[in-house]
Coordinates of C-alpha atoms in Angstrom, one line a residue:
M1 CA 0.0 0.0 0.0
L2 CA 1.3 3.5 -0.9
I3 CA 0.4 7.1 -0.2
F4 CA 1.1 9.5 -3.1
I5 CA 2.0 13.0 -2.1
E6 CA 0.5 15.4 -4.6
R7 CA 1.1 18.8 -2.9
V8 CA 2.9 20.1 0.2
G9 CA 2.8 23.4 2.0
P10 CA 5.8 25.1 3.7
L11 CA 7.1 21.8 5.2
A12 CA 5.9 18.2 5.7
T13 CA 8.0 15.5 7.3
V14 CA 7.6 12.0 8.6
Q15 CA 7.8 11.9 12.4
D16 CA 7.3 9.3 15.1
L17 CA 8.2 9.7 18.8
G18 CA 11.9 10.0 18.0
R19 CA 15.2 8.2 18.4
R20 CA 16.3 7.5 22.0
G21 CA 19.7 6.6 23.3
W22 CA 22.0 8.4 20.9
F23 CA 23.0 11.5 22.9
D24 CA 26.5 10.1 23.5
S25 CA 27.0 10.0 19.7
G26 CA 25.8 13.6 19.3
V27 CA 22.4 12.7 17.9
G28 CA 19.2 14.2 19.4
Q29 CA 15.9 12.5 19.9
S30 CA 13.9 14.6 17.3
G31 CA 10.4 13.2 16.7
A32 CA 7.0 14.9 16.6
A33 CA 7.1 18.5 17.8
D34 CA 3.6 18.0 19.3
R35 CA 3.8 14.5 20.7
G36 CA 0.3 14.6 22.1
S37 CA -1.3 15.2 18.7
L38 CA 0.8 12.4 17.1
R39 CA -0.3 10.0 19.8
L40 CA -4.0 11.1 19.4
A41 CA -3.9 10.6 15.6
N42 CA -2.4 7.1 16.1
R43 CA -5.0 6.2 18.7
L44 CA -7.8 7.3 16.4
V45 CA -6.8 4.9 13.7
G46 CA -6.0 2.0 16.0
N47 CA -2.2 2.3 15.8
P48 CA 0.3 2.0 18.7
E49 CA 1.1 5.6 19.8
D50 CA 4.7 5.6 18.5
F51 CA 3.9 4.8 14.8
A52 CA 5.2 7.2 12.2
A53 CA 2.8 9.8 10.7
I54 CA 3.1 13.0 8.7
E55 CA 3.8 16.3 10.4
V56 CA 2.5 19.2 8.3
L57 CA 3.5 22.8 8.9
L58 CA 0.5 25.2 8.6
G59 CA -1.3 22.9 6.2
G60 CA -1.3 22.8 2.4
L61 CA -0.8 19.0 2.0
A62 CA -2.6 16.8 -0.6
L63 CA -2.3 13.0 -0.6
R64 CA -3.8 10.3 -2.7
A65 CA -4.7 6.8 -1.5
D66 CA -3.4 3.8 -3.5
G67 CA -6.0 1.6 -1.8
H68 CA -8.4 1.8 1.1
L69 CA -6.9 3.8 4.0
T70 CA -8.0 4.7 7.5
V71 CA -6.6 8.1 8.4
A72 CA -7.0 10.8 11.1
V73 CA -6.0 14.5 11.2
T74 CA -5.1 16.1 14.5
G75 CA -3.0 19.0 15.8
A76 CA -3.5 22.4 14.3
P77 CA -7.1 22.4 12.8
A78 CA -6.4 22.7 9.1
P79 CA -9.6 22.4 7.2
A80 CA -9.7 19.0 5.5
T81 CA -11.6 17.6 2.5
V82 CA -11.8 14.2 0.8
D83 CA -12.4 14.7 -2.9
G84 CA -13.8 18.1 -2.1
T85 CA -16.1 17.1 0.7
P86 CA -15.3 18.6 4.1
V87 CA -14.4 16.1 6.8
G88 CA -14.1 16.4 10.6
H89 CA -10.9 17.2 12.5
A90 CA -9.6 14.6 15.0
S91 CA -12.0 12.0 13.6
V92 CA -11.6 8.7 11.8
L93 CA -11.7 9.1 8.0
E94 CA -12.0 6.3 5.4
L95 CA -10.3 6.9 2.0
D96 CA -10.9 4.6 -0.9
E97 CA -8.5 4.0 -3.7
G98 CA -7.8 7.1 -5.7
Q99 CA -9.4 9.5 -3.2
V100 CA -7.5 12.6 -2.3
L101 CA -7.2 14.1 1.2
R102 CA -6.5 17.8 1.1
L103 CA -5.5 20.1 4.0
G104 CA -6.1 23.9 3.8
L105 CA -4.2 26.4 5.9
A106 CA -4.8 26.2 9.6
N107 CA -6.2 29.3 11.2
S108 CA -4.7 28.5 14.6
G109 CA -1.8 26.3 15.7
L110 CA 1.2 25.5 13.7
R111 CA 1.5 21.7 13.1
T112 CA -1.1 19.2 11.8
Y113 CA -0.6 15.5 12.0
V114 CA -1.9 12.9 9.5
A115 CA -1.8 9.3 10.7
V116 CA -2.7 6.3 8.6
R117 CA -3.7 2.9 10.0
G118 CA -0.5 0.8 9.7
G119 CA 1.8 3.8 10.0
I120 CA 4.2 5.4 7.5
D121 CA 6.6 2.5 6.9
V122 CA 9.8 4.3 5.6
A123 CA 13.2 2.9 6.6
K124 CA 14.3 3.5 10.2
V125 CA 17.5 5.5 10.8
L126 CA 19.1 4.8 14.3
G127 CA 15.8 3.3 15.4
S128 CA 13.4 6.0 14.3
R129 CA 11.6 7.1 11.1
S130 CA 11.7 10.8 12.2
R131 CA 13.3 13.6 10.1
D132 CA 15.7 15.6 12.2
T133 CA 15.9 19.0 10.4
L134 CA 18.9 20.1 12.4
S135 CA 21.2 17.1 11.6
G136 CA 19.6 16.0 8.4
I137 CA 19.0 12.5 9.7
G138 CA 16.0 10.5 8.6
P139 CA 13.7 10.6 5.5
E140 CA 13.8 13.7 3.3
P141 CA 11.0 16.2 3.7
L142 CA 8.0 15.4 1.5
A143 CA 7.7 16.8 -2.0
P144 CA 5.1 16.4 -4.8
G145 CA 5.7 12.9 -6.2
T146 CA 6.9 11.3 -2.9
Q147 CA 5.6 7.8 -2.4
L148 CA 5.2 6.7 1.2
P149 CA 4.7 3.0 2.0
V150 CA 2.1 2.1 4.6
G151 CA 2.8 -0.7 7.1
P152 CA 0.6 -3.7 7.8
A153 CA -2.5 -2.9 9.9
P154 CA -2.1 -3.7 13.6
R155 CA -4.4 -6.1 15.4
T156 CA -5.9 -3.3 17.5
L157 CA -9.0 -1.5 16.1
P158 CA -10.1 2.1 16.4
T159 CA -12.3 2.5 19.4
V160 CA -13.8 6.0 18.8
E161 CA -14.9 8.0 15.7
F162 CA -13.8 11.4 16.9
A163 CA -12.0 13.1 19.8
P164 CA -13.1 16.5 21.1
V165 CA -10.1 18.9 21.1
P166 CA -10.3 22.3 22.9
L167 CA -9.5 25.4 21.1
P168 CA -6.1 27.0 21.8
P169 CA -6.2 30.0 24.3
E170 CA -5.7 33.5 23.0
V171 CA -2.6 33.9 25.3
L172 CA -0.6 30.7 25.9
T173 CA 0.5 30.1 29.5
V174 CA 3.6 28.0 29.9
R175 CA 5.0 26.6 33.1
A176 CA 8.7 26.6 33.6
R177 CA 11.2 25.9 36.4
P178 CA 14.1 28.5 36.8
G179 CA 17.7 27.3 36.2
P180 CA 20.1 25.8 35.7
R181 CA 21.8 29.1 34.8
A182 CA 19.4 31.6 36.3
D183 CA 22.2 33.0 38.4
W184 CA 23.8 34.4 35.2
F185 CA 21.0 37.1 35.0
T186 CA 20.5 40.2 37.2
D187 CA 16.9 39.3 37.8
P188 CA 15.9 35.9 36.3
D189 CA 12.3 36.4 37.5
Q190 CA 11.9 38.9 34.7
L191 CA 11.3 36.0 32.4
F192 CA 8.0 35.5 34.3
R193 CA 7.0 39.2 34.2
G194 CA 5.0 40.6 31.3
S195 CA 4.5 38.7 28.1
W196 CA 6.4 37.4 25.0
T197 CA 5.5 37.1 21.3
V198 CA 6.5 34.1 19.2
S199 CA 8.9 35.4 16.5
A200 CA 8.8 34.5 12.8
D201 CA 12.2 33.0 13.4
T202 CA 10.7 29.8 14.7
D203 CA 11.2 26.2 13.5
R204 CA 11.4 22.6 14.8
V205 CA 14.7 23.5 16.5
G206 CA 13.2 26.1 18.8
A207 CA 10.6 28.8 19.3
R208 CA 12.3 32.2 19.4
L209 CA 10.5 34.9 21.5
D210 CA 10.3 38.7 21.3
R211 CA 9.5 40.8 24.3
A212 CA 5.9 42.0 23.9
E213 CA 5.5 43.6 27.4
G214 CA 7.9 43.8 30.3
P215 CA 11.5 44.2 31.1
P216 CA 14.4 42.8 29.0
L217 CA 16.6 39.9 30.3
V218 CA 19.9 41.3 31.4
R219 CA 22.9 39.1 32.1
S220 CA 25.0 39.6 35.2
I221 CA 27.8 37.4 33.9
G222 CA 29.3 38.5 30.6
R223 CA 31.9 35.7 30.0
E224 CA 31.3 32.8 27.6
L225 CA 29.7 29.7 28.9
P226 CA 31.4 26.4 28.0
S227 CA 29.1 24.2 26.0
E228 CA 26.9 22.0 28.2
G229 CA 24.0 19.7 27.7
V230 CA 20.6 21.1 27.0
A231 CA 17.2 19.4 27.3
L232 CA 13.9 19.6 25.5
G233 CA 12.1 22.7 26.7
S234 CA 15.3 24.6 27.8
V235 CA 14.9 28.4 27.6
Q236 CA 18.2 29.5 26.3
V237 CA 19.1 33.2 26.1
P238 CA 21.6 34.3 23.4
P239 CA 23.3 37.7 23.5
S240 CA 20.2 39.3 21.7
G241 CA 18.2 38.7 24.9
Q242 CA 15.5 36.9 22.9
P243 CA 14.8 33.6 24.6
V244 CA 14.6 30.4 22.6
V245 CA 12.5 27.5 23.8
F246 CA 14.1 24.4 22.5
L247 CA 11.8 22.0 20.6
A248 CA 12.1 18.5 19.0
D249 CA 15.2 19.1 16.8
H250 CA 17.2 21.1 19.4
P251 CA 21.0 20.7 19.7
I252 CA 22.1 18.5 22.5
T253 CA 24.7 21.0 23.7
G254 CA 24.6 24.8 23.9
G255 CA 26.9 27.6 24.8
Y256 CA 24.4 30.2 26.0
P257 CA 22.9 30.2 29.5
V258 CA 19.6 28.4 30.1
I259 CA 17.5 30.6 32.3
A260 CA 14.7 28.1 32.8
V261 CA 13.2 24.8 31.5
V262 CA 9.6 24.4 30.3
L263 CA 7.8 21.5 31.9
D264 CA 7.6 18.6 29.5
A265 CA 3.8 18.6 29.7
D266 CA 3.8 22.1 28.2
V267 CA 6.4 21.7 25.4
D268 CA 3.8 20.4 22.9
R269 CA 1.8 23.6 23.4
V270 CA 4.8 25.7 22.6
A271 CA 5.4 23.7 19.5
Q272 CA 1.9 24.7 18.3
A273 CA 2.4 28.4 19.0
R274 CA 2.7 30.3 15.7
P275 CA 4.4 33.6 14.9
G276 CA 2.6 36.5 16.6
D277 CA 1.0 34.4 19.4
R278 CA 1.4 35.8 22.9
L279 CA 3.0 33.7 25.6
L280 CA 3.3 34.0 29.4
F281 CA 5.8 32.1 31.5
V282 CA 4.6 31.1 35.0
A283 CA 6.9 29.6 37.6
A284 CA 6.1 25.9 38.2
S285 CA 5.5 24.9 41.8

């Protein structure tokens, strides 16, 4: 069974839950930027949660079924049609041979996920089918004419037809814990004062933030920091003073101080924040 890619938007890649255990070789985990949406899409079609799916930036994808496919679309609510007929978001969809699923541009959120029963069965690299955009590891980004193999259907069956998903808030509130380099700033609590705006300079590596309202972040230590390990959700502050929240394809080491780390439970929400969205940091208890 194959999926034929007829059109892509700004970016579409194959992603699963990432490759673990390669940090000592300089390879990050990568995987879906919004892990919760990938897991939901897989559950809807009856797959194990870690099966590979398509991550679509902003929408604009069109794919054609080579045979009968069971699919689900989750994440950023891009309007979807099958042969021109609108279909529901976060619901189970059935495509017959030759039918085309098209995604319009999402009005909110940043990344949409398309899962197919059986999963996208491209070759694994270091134990994962994910594309790491920083290192270039994994399958190439999708392009018109790409053919994606579909794996055999699992024994488990879909248990629901749709999943209610709440609308994103107008202002995103993100929990974070100060440190490990909070003492490199004159007042690290300034991160939690006022609000930030997601910059246009945002990708799978990290979400760069501009100060929307509140004081700038000022360093108290001006010397260079030796490179040290950085985790998913680290809030690194380069000399510009614009914090970067590290996402799925972040480097595994960094030379700028990390003022705080976003709770793992909130990283997916940052990954769905699009340029211009407002963001507030709150100190995690």
